[in-house]
Short mmCIF file of C-alpha atoms in Angstrom, two decimals:
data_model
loop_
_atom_site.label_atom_id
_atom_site.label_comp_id
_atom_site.label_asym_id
_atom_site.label_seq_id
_atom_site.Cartn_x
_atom_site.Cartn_y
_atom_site.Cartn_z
CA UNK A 1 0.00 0.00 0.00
CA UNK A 2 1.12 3.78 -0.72
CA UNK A 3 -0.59 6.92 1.05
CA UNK A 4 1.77 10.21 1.59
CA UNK A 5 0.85 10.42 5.46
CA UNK A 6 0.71 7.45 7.64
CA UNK A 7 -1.25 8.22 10.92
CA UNK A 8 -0.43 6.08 14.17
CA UNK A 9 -3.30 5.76 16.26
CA UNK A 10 -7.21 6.87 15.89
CA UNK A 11 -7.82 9.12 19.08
CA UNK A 12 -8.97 12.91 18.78
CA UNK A 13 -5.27 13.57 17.35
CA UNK A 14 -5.01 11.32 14.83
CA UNK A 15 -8.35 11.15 13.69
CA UNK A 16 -8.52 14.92 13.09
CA UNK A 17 -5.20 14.94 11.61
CA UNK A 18 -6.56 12.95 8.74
CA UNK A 19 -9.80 15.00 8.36
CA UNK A 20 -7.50 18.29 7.98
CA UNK A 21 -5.25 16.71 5.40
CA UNK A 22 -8.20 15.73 3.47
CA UNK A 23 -9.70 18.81 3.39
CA UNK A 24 -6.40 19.73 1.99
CA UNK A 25 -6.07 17.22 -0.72
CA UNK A 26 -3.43 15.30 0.68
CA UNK A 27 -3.98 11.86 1.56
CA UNK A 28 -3.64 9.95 5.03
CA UNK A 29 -4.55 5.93 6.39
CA UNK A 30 -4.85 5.51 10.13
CA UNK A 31 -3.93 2.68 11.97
CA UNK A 32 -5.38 1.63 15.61
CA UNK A 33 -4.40 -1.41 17.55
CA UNK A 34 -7.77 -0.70 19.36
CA UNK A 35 -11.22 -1.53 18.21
CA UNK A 36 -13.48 1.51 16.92
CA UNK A 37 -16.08 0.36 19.77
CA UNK A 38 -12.90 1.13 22.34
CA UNK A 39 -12.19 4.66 21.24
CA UNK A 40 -15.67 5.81 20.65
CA UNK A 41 -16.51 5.00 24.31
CA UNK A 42 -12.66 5.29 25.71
CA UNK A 43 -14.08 8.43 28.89
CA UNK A 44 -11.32 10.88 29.23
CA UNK A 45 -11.20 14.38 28.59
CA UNK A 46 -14.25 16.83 28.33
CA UNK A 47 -12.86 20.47 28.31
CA UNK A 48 -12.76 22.05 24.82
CA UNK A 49 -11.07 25.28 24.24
CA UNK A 50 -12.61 28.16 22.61
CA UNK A 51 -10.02 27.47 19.83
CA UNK A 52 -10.78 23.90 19.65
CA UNK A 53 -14.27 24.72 19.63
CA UNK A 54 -13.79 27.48 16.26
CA UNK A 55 -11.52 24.95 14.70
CA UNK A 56 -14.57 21.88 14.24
CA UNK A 57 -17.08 24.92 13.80
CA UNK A 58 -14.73 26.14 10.65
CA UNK A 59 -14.00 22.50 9.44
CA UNK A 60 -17.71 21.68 9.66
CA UNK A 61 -17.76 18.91 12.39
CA UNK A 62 -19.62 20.71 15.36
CA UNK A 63 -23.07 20.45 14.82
CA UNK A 64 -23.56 17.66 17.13
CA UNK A 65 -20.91 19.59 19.50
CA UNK A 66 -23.28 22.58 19.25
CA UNK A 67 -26.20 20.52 19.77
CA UNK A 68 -25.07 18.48 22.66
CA UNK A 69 -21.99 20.60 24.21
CA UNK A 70 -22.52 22.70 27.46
CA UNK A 71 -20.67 26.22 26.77
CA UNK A 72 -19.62 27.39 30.31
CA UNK A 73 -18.83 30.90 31.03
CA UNK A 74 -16.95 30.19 34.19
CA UNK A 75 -15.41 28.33 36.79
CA UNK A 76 -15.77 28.03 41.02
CA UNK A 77 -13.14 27.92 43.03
CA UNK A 78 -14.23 26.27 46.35
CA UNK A 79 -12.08 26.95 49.75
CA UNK A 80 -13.45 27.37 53.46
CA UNK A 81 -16.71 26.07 52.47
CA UNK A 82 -17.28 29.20 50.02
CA UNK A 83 -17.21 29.21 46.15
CA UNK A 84 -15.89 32.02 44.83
CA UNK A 85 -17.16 32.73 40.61
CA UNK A 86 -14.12 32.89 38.31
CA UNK A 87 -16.26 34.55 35.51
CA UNK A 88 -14.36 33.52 32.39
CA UNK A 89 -15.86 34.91 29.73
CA UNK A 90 -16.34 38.35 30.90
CA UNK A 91 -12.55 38.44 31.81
CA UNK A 92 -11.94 37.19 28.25
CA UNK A 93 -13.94 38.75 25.58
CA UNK A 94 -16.56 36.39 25.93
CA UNK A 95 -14.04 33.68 25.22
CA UNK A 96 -15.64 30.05 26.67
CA UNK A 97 -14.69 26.54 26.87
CA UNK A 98 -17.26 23.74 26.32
CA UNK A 99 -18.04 20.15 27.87
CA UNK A 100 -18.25 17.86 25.34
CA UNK A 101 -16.79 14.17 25.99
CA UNK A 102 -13.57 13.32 23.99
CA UNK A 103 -15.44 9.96 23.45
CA UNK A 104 -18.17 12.23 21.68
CA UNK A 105 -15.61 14.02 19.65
CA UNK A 106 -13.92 10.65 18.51
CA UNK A 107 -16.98 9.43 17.20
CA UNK A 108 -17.51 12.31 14.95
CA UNK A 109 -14.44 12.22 13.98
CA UNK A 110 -14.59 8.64 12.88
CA UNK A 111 -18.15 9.44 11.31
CA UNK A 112 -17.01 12.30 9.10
CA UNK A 113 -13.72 10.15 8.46
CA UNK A 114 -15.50 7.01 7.55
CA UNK A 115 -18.20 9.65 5.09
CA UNK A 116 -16.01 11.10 3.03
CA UNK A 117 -14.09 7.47 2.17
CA UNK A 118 -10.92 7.83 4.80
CA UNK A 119 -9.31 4.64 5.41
CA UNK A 120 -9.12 3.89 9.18
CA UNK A 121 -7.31 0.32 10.19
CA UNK A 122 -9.05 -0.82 13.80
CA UNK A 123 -7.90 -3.85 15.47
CA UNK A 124 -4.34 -3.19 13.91
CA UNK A 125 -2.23 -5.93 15.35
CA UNK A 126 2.08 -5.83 15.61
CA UNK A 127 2.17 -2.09 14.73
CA UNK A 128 5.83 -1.60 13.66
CA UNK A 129 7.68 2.07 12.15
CA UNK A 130 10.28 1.67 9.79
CA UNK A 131 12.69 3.45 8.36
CA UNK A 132 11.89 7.11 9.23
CA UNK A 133 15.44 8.99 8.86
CA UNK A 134 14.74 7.86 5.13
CA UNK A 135 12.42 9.89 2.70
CA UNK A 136 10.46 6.68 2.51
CA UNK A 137 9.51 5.48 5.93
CA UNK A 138 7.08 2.29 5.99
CA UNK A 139 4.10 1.39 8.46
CA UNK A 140 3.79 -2.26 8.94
CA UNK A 141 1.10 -4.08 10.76
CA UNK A 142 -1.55 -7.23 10.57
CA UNK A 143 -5.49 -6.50 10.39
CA UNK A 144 -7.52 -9.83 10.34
CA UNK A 145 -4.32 -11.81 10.22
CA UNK A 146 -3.64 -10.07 6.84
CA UNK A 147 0.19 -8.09 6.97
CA UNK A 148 -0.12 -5.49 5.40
CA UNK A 149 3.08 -3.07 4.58
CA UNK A 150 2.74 1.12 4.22
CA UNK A 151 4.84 2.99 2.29
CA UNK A 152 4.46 6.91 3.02
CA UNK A 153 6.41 10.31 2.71
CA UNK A 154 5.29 11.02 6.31
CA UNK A 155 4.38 9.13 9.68
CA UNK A 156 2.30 10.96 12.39
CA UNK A 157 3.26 9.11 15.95
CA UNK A 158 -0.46 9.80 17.49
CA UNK A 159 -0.83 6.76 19.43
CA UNK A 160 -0.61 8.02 23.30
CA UNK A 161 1.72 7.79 25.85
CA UNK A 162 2.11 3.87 25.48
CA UNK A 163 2.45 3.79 21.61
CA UNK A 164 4.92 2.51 19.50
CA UNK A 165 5.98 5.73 17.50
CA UNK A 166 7.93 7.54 20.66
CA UNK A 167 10.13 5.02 21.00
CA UNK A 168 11.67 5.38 17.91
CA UNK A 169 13.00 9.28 18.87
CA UNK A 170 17.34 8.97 19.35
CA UNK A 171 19.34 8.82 22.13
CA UNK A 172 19.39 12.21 21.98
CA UNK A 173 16.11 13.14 22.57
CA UNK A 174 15.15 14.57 26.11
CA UNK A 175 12.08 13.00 28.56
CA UNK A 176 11.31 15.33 31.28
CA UNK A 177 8.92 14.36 33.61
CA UNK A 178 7.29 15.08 37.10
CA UNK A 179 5.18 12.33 38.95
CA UNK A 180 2.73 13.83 41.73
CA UNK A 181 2.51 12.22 44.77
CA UNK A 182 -1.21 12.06 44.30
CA UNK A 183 -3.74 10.57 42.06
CA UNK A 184 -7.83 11.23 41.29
CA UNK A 185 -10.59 8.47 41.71
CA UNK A 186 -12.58 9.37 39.11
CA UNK A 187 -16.25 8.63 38.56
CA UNK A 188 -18.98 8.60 35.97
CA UNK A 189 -22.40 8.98 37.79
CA UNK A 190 -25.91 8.96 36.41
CA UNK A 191 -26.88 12.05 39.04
CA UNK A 192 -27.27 16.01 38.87
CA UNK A 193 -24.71 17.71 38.57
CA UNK A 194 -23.59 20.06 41.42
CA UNK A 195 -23.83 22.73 39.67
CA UNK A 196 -24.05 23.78 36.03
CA UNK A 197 -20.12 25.19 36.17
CA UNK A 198 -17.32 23.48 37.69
CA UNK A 199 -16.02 23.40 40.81
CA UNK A 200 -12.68 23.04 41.81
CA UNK A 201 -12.19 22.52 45.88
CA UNK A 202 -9.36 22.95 47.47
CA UNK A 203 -10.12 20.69 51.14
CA UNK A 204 -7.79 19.87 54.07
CA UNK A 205 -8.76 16.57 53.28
CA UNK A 206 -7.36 17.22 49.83
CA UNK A 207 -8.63 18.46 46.10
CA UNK A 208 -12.24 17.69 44.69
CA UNK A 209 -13.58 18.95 41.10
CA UNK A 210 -17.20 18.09 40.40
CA UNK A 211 -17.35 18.52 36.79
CA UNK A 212 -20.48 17.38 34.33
CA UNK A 213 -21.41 15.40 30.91
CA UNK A 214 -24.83 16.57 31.00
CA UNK A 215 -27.68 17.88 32.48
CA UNK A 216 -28.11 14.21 34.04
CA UNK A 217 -24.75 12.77 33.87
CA UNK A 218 -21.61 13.90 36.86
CA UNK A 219 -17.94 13.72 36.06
CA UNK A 220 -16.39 13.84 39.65
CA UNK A 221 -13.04 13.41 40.90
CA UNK A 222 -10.82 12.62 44.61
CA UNK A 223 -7.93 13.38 45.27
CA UNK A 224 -6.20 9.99 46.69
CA UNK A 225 -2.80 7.99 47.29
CA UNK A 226 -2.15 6.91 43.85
CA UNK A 227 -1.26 3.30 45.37
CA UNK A 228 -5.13 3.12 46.61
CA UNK A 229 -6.76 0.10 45.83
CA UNK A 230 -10.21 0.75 44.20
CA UNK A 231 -11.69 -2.17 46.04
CA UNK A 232 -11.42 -0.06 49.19
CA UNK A 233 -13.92 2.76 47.65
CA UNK A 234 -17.15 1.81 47.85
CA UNK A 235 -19.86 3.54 46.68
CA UNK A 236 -21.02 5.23 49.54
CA UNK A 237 -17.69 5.98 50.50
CA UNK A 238 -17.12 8.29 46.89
CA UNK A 239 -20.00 9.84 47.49
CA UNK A 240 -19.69 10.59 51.41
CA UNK A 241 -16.10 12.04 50.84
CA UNK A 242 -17.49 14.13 47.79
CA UNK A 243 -20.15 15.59 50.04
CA UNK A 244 -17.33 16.70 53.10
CA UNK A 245 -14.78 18.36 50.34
CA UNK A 246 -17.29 20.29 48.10
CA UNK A 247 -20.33 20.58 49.67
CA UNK A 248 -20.65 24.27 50.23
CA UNK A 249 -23.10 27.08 51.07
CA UNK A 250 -25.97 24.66 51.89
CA UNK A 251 -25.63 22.88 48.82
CA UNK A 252 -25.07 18.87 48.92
CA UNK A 253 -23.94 16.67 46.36
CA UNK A 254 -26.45 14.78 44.30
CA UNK A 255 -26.09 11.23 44.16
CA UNK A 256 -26.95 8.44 42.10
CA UNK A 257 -25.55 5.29 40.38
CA UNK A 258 -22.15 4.54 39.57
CA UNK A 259 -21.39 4.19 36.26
CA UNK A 260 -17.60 3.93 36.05
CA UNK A 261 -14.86 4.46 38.52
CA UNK A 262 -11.41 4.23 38.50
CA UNK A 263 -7.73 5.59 39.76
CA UNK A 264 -5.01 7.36 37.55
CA UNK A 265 -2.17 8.76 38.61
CA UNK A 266 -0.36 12.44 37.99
CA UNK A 267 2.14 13.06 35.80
CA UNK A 268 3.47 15.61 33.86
CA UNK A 269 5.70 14.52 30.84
CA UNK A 270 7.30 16.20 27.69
CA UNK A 271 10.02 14.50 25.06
CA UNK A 272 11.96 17.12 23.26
CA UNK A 273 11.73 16.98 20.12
CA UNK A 274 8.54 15.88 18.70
CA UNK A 275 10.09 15.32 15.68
CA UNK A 276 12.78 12.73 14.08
CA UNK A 277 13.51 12.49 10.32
CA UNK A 278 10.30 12.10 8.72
CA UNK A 279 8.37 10.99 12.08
CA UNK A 280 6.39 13.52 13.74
CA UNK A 281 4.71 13.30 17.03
CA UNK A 282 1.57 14.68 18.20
CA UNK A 283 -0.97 14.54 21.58
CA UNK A 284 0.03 12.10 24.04
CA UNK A 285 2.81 10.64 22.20
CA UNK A 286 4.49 13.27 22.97
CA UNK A 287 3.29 14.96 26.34
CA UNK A 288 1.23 14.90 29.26
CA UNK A 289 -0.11 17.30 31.58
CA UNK A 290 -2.22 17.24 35.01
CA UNK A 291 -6.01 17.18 33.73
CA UNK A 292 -6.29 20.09 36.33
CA UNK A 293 -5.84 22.54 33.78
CA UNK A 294 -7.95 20.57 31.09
CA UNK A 295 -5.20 20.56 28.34
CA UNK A 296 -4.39 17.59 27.34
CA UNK A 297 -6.93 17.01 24.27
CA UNK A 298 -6.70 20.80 23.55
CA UNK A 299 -2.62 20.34 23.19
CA UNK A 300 -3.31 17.47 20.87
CA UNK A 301 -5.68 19.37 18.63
CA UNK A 302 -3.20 22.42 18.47
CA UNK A 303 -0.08 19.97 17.63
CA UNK A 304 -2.01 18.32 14.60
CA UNK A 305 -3.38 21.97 13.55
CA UNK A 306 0.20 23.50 13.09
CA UNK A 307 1.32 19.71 11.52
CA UNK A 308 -1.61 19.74 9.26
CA UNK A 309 -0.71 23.36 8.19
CA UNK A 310 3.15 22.40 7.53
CA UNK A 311 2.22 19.33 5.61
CA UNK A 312 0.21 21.18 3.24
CA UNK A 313 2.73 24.08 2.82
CA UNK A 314 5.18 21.41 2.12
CA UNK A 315 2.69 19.83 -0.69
CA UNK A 316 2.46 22.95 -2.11
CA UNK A 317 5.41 24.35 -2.39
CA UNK A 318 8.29 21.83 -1.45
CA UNK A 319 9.31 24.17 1.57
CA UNK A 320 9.63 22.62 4.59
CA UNK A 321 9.82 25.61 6.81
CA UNK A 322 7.23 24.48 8.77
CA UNK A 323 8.35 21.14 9.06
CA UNK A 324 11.29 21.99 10.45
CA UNK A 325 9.57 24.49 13.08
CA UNK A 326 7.00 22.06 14.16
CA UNK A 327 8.92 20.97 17.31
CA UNK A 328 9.79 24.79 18.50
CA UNK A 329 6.00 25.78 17.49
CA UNK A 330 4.38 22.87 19.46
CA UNK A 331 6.71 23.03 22.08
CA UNK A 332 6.40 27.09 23.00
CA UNK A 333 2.84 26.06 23.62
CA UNK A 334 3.28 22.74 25.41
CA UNK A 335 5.80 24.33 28.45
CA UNK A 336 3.21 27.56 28.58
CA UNK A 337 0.42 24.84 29.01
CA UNK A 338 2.57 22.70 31.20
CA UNK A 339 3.14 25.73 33.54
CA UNK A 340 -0.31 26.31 34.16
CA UNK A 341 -1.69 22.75 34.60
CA UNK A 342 1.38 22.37 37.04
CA UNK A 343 0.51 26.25 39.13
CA UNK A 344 -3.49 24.89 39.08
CA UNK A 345 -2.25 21.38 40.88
CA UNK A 346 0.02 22.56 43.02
CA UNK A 347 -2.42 25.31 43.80
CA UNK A 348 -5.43 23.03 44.71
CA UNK A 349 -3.67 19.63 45.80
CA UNK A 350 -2.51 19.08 49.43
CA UNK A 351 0.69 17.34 49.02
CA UNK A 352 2.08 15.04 51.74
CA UNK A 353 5.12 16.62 52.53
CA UNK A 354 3.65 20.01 52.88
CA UNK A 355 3.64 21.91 56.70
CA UNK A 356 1.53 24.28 57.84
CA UNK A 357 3.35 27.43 56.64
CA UNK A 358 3.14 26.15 52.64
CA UNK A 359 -0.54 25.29 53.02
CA UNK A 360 -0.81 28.71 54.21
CA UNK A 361 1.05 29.84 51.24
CA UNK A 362 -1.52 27.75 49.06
CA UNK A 363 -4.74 29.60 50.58
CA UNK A 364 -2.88 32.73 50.34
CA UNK A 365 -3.00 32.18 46.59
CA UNK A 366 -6.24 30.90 46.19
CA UNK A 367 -7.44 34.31 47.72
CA UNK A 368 -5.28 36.48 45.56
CA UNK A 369 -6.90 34.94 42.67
CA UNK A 370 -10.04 35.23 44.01
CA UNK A 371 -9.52 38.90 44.76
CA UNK A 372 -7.17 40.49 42.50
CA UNK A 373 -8.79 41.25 38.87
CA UNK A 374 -5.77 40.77 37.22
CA UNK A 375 -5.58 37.62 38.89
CA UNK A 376 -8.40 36.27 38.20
CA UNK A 377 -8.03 37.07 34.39
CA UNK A 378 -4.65 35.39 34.14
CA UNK A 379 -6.41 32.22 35.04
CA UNK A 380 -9.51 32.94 32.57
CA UNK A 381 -7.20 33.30 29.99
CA UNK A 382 -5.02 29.96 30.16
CA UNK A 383 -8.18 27.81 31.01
CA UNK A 384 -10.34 29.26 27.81
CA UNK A 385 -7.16 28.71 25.85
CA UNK A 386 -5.09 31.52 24.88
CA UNK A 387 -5.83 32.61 20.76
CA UNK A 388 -3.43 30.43 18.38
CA UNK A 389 -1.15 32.73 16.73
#
């Protein structure tokens, strides 16, 4: 087989990758060890950027987003049982950000894909990279026991933190990372939501966010040992220690079945560069940031807009100016991003080895932000996403 850009992995990276090269002409296959049942229902992010948001609007894949998404124009910050109203849009222009599950993106991603003839590979078995430093790298890998061999001009690495594609950077390449002493039980819950924003609360008994999926469906998280064994968290247990850290102002937690659960630890990771002969990384592959600051799908849409962009400049013309600046481009964005995931955790979290006089340092800074304008708009800004240049 023969495409000019071979795309490792199907998640919200790779998939929309592809849909911006086609729209360009150029054309892409994507391969996914997973099955397209996984991905479509695969729960993880749900915080899209204003940017992200005007990218699927301009590309014409947000009409179920603007059907089914819930714009928010701000964000609590809970501490000594008060919320205090981080009102983001005002602060920004009337920029927003918008809950809509990266599960629901996925899927209409792989829906518009799938339309307009793309050729997605799920179920890809003994994914392999070859050959990269050359000007003819190769894809190999096995779909219903059938090897198949991929000859391309490019390969995107989009396959997430534990794909194949990173591993092929050299020796030379940098991995900095920072594990947290902490990690969040997560849950899916068919109950209210606490309230129609979310809520981030910062408790002596450590952080809470009580986010949403919908009007009916709560996306809440705990703050726990990362070593905690899920079998010790019952239900009633979640929902008790969800009701002590964020109830607030006479309002209680609404409960309801558990629909999920689960416990991931904290990380922060970047490899430097994202790039390596003809192989270019993108999303996860590439770097990870606390979900505190809600990044990590909007970094992965960003690195695949400036790739998509370079790729077609390099059709076009045979320039590969923006090739070569992919790395610096994505990067500049990734540390800024990186900064403020990492100021919003260590903000909110209590961390073990902290005394008295640095928690008092941490609700010293949550009531500057609360209180200071300029503050307060620093933190709209980052969160909405700040305007791609």
């Amino acid at each position: 087989m023969r495409t000019q850009v071979a795309i490792v992995g199907a998640g919200p990276a790779g998939l929309l990758l592809s849909h911006l090269l086609h729209r360009q002409g150029i054309d892409s296959v994507v391969v996914e060890r997973r099955s397209r049942e996984y991905v479509e229902q695969r729960v993880r992010a749900g915080v899209l950027e204003q940017s992200t948001v005007d990218l699927l609007r301009e590309i014409g894949l947000a009409d179920r987003l603007d059907r089914e998404g819930l714009p928010h124009h701000g964000i609590a910050l809970l501490f000594d049982g008060v919320a205090h109203r981080i009102p983001m849009s005002d602060l920004t222009g009337g920029r927003a950000i918008t809950v809509y599950g990266q599960q629901h993106v996925v899927r209409d991603l792989t829906e518009a894909r799938l339309a307009t003839g793309g050729q997605v590979y799920f179920e890809a078995d003994d994914v392999t990279v070859l050959d990269v430093t050359s000007s003819t790298p190769r894809v190999r890998f096995t779909v219903e026991g059938r090897s198949t061999e991929l000859e391309c001009d490019i390969v995107a690495g989009c396959d997430g933190f534990h794909g194949v594609t990173r591993g092929l950077l050299p020796a030379s390449a940098r991995f900095l990372e920072r594990e947290y002493p902490f990690g969040w039980l997560g849950i899916l819950a068919a109950a209210p939501p606490v309230d129609d924003e979310l809520i981030y609360a910062y408790h002596e008994r450590g952080f809470a966010l009580a986010s949403l999926r919908s009007p009916t469906i709560s996306r809440l998280y705990l703050q726990v040992d990362p070593t905690e064994d899920l079998a010790e968290w019952p239900d009633q247990r979640i929902w008790d220690e969800l009701g002590t850290r964020i109830g607030h102002d006479g309002r209680s937690v609404n409960e309801g079945p558990i629909l999920e659960k689960s416990i991931v630890p904290m990380r922060s990771f970047v490899c430097e560069p994202m790039r390596h002969g003809r192989l270019f990384l993108a999303g996860d592959a590439a770097h990870i940031v606390p979900p505190t600051g809600a990044k990590g799908l909007n970094l992965a849409v960003h690195d695949v807009h400036v790739l998509a962009a370079a790729l077609s400049h390099w059709y076009a013309t045979g320039s590969e100016t923006g090739l070569d600046e992919y790395s610096t481009t994505c990067l500049n964005r990734v540390w800024r991003v990186q900064h403020f995931s990492w100021w919003m955790t260590s903000m909110l979290h209590r961390f073990p080895q902290h005394d008295a006089f640095q928690q008092q340092l941490q609700r010293a800074q949550l009531e500057y932000v609360v209180s200071s304008p300029a503050a307060a708009t620093s933190l709209a800004e980052n969160y909405v996403g700040l305007p791609w240049s």
